[in-house]
Coordinates of C-alpha atoms in Angstrom, one line a residue:
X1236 CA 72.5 130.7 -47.8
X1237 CA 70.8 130.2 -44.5
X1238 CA 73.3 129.8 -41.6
X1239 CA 70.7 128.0 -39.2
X1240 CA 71.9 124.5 -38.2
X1241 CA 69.9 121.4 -39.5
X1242 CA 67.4 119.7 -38.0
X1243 CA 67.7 116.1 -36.6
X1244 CA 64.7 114.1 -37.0
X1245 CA 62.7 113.0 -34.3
X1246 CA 63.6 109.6 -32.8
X1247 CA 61.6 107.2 -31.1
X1248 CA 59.6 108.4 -27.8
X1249 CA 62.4 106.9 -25.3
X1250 CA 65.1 109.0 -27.3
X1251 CA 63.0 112.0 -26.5
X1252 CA 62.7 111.2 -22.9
X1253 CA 66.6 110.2 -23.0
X1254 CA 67.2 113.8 -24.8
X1255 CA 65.2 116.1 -22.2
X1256 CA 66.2 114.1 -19.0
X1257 CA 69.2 114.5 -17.1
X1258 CA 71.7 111.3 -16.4
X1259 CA 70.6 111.0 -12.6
X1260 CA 67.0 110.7 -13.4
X1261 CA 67.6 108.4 -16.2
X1262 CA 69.3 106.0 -13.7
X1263 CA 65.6 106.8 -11.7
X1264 CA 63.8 105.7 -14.1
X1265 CA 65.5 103.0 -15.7
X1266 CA 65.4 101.8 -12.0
X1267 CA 61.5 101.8 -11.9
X1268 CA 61.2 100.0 -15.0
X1269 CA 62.9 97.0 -13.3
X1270 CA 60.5 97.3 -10.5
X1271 CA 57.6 97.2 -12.4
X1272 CA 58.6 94.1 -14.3
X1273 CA 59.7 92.5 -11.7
X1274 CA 56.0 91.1 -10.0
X1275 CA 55.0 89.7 -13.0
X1276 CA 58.0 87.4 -13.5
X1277 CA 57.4 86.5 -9.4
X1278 CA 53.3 85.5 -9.9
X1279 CA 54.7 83.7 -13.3
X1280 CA 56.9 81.6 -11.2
X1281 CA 54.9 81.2 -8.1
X1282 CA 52.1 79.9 -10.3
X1283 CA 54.2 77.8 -11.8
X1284 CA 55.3 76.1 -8.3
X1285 CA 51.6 76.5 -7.5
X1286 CA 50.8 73.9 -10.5
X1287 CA 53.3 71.9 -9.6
X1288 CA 52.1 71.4 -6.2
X1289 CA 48.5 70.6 -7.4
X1290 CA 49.8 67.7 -9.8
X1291 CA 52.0 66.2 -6.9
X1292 CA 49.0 66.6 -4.6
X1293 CA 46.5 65.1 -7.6
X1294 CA 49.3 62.0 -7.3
X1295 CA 49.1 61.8 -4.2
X1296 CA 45.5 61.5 -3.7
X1297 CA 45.6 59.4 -6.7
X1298 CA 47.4 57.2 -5.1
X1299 CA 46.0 57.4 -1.7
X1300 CA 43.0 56.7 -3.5
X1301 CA 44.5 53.5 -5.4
X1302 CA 46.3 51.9 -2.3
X1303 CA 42.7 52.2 -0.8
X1304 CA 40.8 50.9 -4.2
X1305 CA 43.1 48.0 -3.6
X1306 CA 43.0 47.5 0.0
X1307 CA 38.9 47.6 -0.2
X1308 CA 39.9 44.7 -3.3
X1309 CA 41.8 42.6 -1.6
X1310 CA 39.7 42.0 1.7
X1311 CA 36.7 41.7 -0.6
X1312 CA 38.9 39.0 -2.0
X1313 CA 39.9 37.5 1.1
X1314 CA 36.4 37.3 2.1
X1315 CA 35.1 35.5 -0.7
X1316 CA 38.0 33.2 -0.3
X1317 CA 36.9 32.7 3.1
X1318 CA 33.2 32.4 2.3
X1319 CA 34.1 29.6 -0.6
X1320 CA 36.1 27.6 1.8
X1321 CA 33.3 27.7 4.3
X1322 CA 30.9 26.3 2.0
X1323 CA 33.2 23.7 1.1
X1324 CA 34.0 22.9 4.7
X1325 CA 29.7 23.0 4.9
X1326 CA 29.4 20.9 1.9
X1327 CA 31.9 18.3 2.7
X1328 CA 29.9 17.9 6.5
X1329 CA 26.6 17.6 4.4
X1330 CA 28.3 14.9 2.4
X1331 CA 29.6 13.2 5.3
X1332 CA 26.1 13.2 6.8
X1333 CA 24.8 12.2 3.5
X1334 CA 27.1 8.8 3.4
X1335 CA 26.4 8.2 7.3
X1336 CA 22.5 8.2 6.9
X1337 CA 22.8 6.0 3.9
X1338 CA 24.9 4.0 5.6
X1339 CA 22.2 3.8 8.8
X1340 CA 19.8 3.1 6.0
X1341 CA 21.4 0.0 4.5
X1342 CA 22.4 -0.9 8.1
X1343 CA 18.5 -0.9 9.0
X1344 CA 17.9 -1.8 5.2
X1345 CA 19.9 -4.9 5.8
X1346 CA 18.4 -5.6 9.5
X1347 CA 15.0 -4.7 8.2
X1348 CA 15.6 -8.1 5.4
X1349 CA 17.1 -10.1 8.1
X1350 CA 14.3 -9.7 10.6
X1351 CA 12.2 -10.2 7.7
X1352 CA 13.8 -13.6 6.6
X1353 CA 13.9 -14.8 9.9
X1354 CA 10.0 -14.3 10.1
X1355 CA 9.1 -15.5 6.9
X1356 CA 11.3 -18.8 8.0
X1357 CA 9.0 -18.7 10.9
X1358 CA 6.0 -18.4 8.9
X1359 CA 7.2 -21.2 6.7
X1360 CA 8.0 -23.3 9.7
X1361 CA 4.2 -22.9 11.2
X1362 CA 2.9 -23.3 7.9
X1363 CA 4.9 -26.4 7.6
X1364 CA 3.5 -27.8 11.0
X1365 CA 0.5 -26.6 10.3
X1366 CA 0.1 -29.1 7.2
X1367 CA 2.0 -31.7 8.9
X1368 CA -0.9 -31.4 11.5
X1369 CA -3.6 -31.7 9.2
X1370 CA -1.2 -34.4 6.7
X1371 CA -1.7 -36.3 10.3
X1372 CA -5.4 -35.6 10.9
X1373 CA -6.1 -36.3 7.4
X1374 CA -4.4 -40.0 7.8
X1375 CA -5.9 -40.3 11.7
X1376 CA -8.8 -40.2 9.4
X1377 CA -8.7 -42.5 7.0
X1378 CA -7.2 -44.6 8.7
X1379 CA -10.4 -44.9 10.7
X1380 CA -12.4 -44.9 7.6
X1381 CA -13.4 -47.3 6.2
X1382 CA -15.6 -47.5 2.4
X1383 CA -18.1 -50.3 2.2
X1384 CA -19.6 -51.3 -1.7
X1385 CA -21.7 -53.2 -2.9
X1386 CA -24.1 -53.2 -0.4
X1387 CA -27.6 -51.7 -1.3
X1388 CA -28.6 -49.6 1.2
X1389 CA -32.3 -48.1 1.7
X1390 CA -31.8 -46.1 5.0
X1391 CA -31.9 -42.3 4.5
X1392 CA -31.5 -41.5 8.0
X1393 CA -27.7 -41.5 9.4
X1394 CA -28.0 -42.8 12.5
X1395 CA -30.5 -45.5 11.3
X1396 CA -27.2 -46.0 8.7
X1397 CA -24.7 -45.5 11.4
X1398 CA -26.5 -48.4 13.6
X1399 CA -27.1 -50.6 10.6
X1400 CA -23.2 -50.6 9.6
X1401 CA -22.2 -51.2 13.0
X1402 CA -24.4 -54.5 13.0
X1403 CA -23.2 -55.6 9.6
X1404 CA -19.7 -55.2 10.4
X1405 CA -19.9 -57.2 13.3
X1406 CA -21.8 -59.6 11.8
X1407 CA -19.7 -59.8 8.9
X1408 CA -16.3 -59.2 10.5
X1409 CA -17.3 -60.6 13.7
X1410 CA -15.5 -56.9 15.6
X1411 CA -17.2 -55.1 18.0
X1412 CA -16.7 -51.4 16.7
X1413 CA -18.3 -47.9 17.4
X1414 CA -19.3 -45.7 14.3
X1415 CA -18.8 -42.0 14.4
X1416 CA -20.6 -41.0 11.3
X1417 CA -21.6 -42.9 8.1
X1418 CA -22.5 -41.5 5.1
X1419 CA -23.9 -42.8 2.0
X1420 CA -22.3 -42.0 -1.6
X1421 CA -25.2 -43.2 -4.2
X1422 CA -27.2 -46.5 -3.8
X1423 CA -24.1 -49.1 -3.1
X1424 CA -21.8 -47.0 -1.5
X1425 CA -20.8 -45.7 2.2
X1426 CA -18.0 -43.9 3.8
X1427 CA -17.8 -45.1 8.0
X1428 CA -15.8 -43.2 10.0
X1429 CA -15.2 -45.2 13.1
X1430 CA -14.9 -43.7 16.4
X1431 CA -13.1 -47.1 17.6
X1432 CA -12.1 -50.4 16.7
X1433 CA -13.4 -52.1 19.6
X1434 CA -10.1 -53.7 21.8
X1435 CA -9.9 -57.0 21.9
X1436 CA -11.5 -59.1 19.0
X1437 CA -11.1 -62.8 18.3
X1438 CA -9.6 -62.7 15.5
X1439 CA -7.2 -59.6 16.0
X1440 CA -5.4 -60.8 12.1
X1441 CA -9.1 -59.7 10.4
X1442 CA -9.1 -56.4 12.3
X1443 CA -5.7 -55.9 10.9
X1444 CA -6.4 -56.6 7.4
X1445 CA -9.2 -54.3 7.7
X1446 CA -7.5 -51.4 9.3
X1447 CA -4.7 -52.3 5.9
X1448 CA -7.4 -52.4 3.6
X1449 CA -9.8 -49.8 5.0
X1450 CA -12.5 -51.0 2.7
X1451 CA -15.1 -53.5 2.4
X1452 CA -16.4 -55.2 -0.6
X1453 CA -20.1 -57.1 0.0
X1454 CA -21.5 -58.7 -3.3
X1455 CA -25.5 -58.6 -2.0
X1456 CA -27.8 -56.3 -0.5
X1457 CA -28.0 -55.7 3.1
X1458 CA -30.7 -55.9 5.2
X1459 CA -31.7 -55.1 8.6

């Protein structure tokens, strides 16, 4: 029987370093191990504070960035507000203008008919005395005209005619007149126009009744 002493197996590679190292530089090393680690935890942590300050700074330019979006908004807001009530305020003037020149323009509309009316009653008042003149004229002349028939009358000359009427009416009449123009109107017809009666006559009544009458009727031919 062998009398050697049995063999432990082999443990892991930190039991080995446990078995061949003495206590005090166990402690040593058990102390670097914590050393090493310790870094890594620190950058873990510091990079996590290090994200955190990126969000809150993202925030806050987000923000920053908002308030400003909004700010920029609102004075463009304001502006147009502004803008719209200055066309308004423009409009309204151009209205007010508008109703103030139509109302100069029925104000001159309306002087424009009245000056008008008050010529055409002008016009209508000269045309009126115009045709009152010639209404007179026209009765100034035939009242001094007088139309002789039933003569038969061979002079073709008018102032043989004139001369021959002025004879015959005072023959006939017995007035003394004065002939302006005499005209004949066929063969036992003529218009005298008499350029005065003559004053006086002797028998003023016969005058009269010819001046009524203003015609003269003579049943046979006449005759120098």
């Amino acid at each position: 029987m062998n009398n050697s002493q049995p063999q432990t197996p082999r443990g892991s590679k930190r039991e080995r370093i446990d078995d061949n190292t003495s206590p005090g530089e166990q402690h040593v090393f058990q102390k670097s191990k914590i050393i090493a680690r310790s870094p890594q935890r620190e950058r873990t942590h510091n990079q996590t504070e290090i994200n955190m300050e990126e969000i809150k700074e993202m925030l806050r330019e987000f923000n920053k960035s908002l308030k400003e979006d909004m700010a920029e908004i609102k004075r463009e807001i304001k502006n147009d507000i502004k803008e719209i009530r200055e066309d308004i305020k423009d409009m309204k003037k151009e209205i007010q203008k508008s109703k103030e020149e139509m109302g100069s323009m029925v104000e001159e509309i309306t002087q424009v008919k009245a000056e008008w009316d008050k010529e055409k009653e002008a016009v209508y008042s000269r045309i009126k005395e115009a045709e009152d003149r010639m209404e007179k004229i026209e009765r100034q002349k035939i009242r001094n005209n007088l139309l002789i028939t039933g003569i038969t009358m061979d002079a073709q000359n008018d102032s043989i005619l004139e001369e021959a009427m002025e004879k015959m009416i005072e023959q006939e009449l017995m007035l003394k007149t004065k002939i302006k123009n005499a005209h004949k109107i066929g063969q036992e017809r003529c218009i005298v126009e008499m350029a005065e009666w003559g004053g006086q006559s002797e028998d003023t009544k016969r005058e009269s009744k010819v001046k009524e009458d203003r015609h003269i009727h003579r049943g046979r031919p006449y005759k120098e």
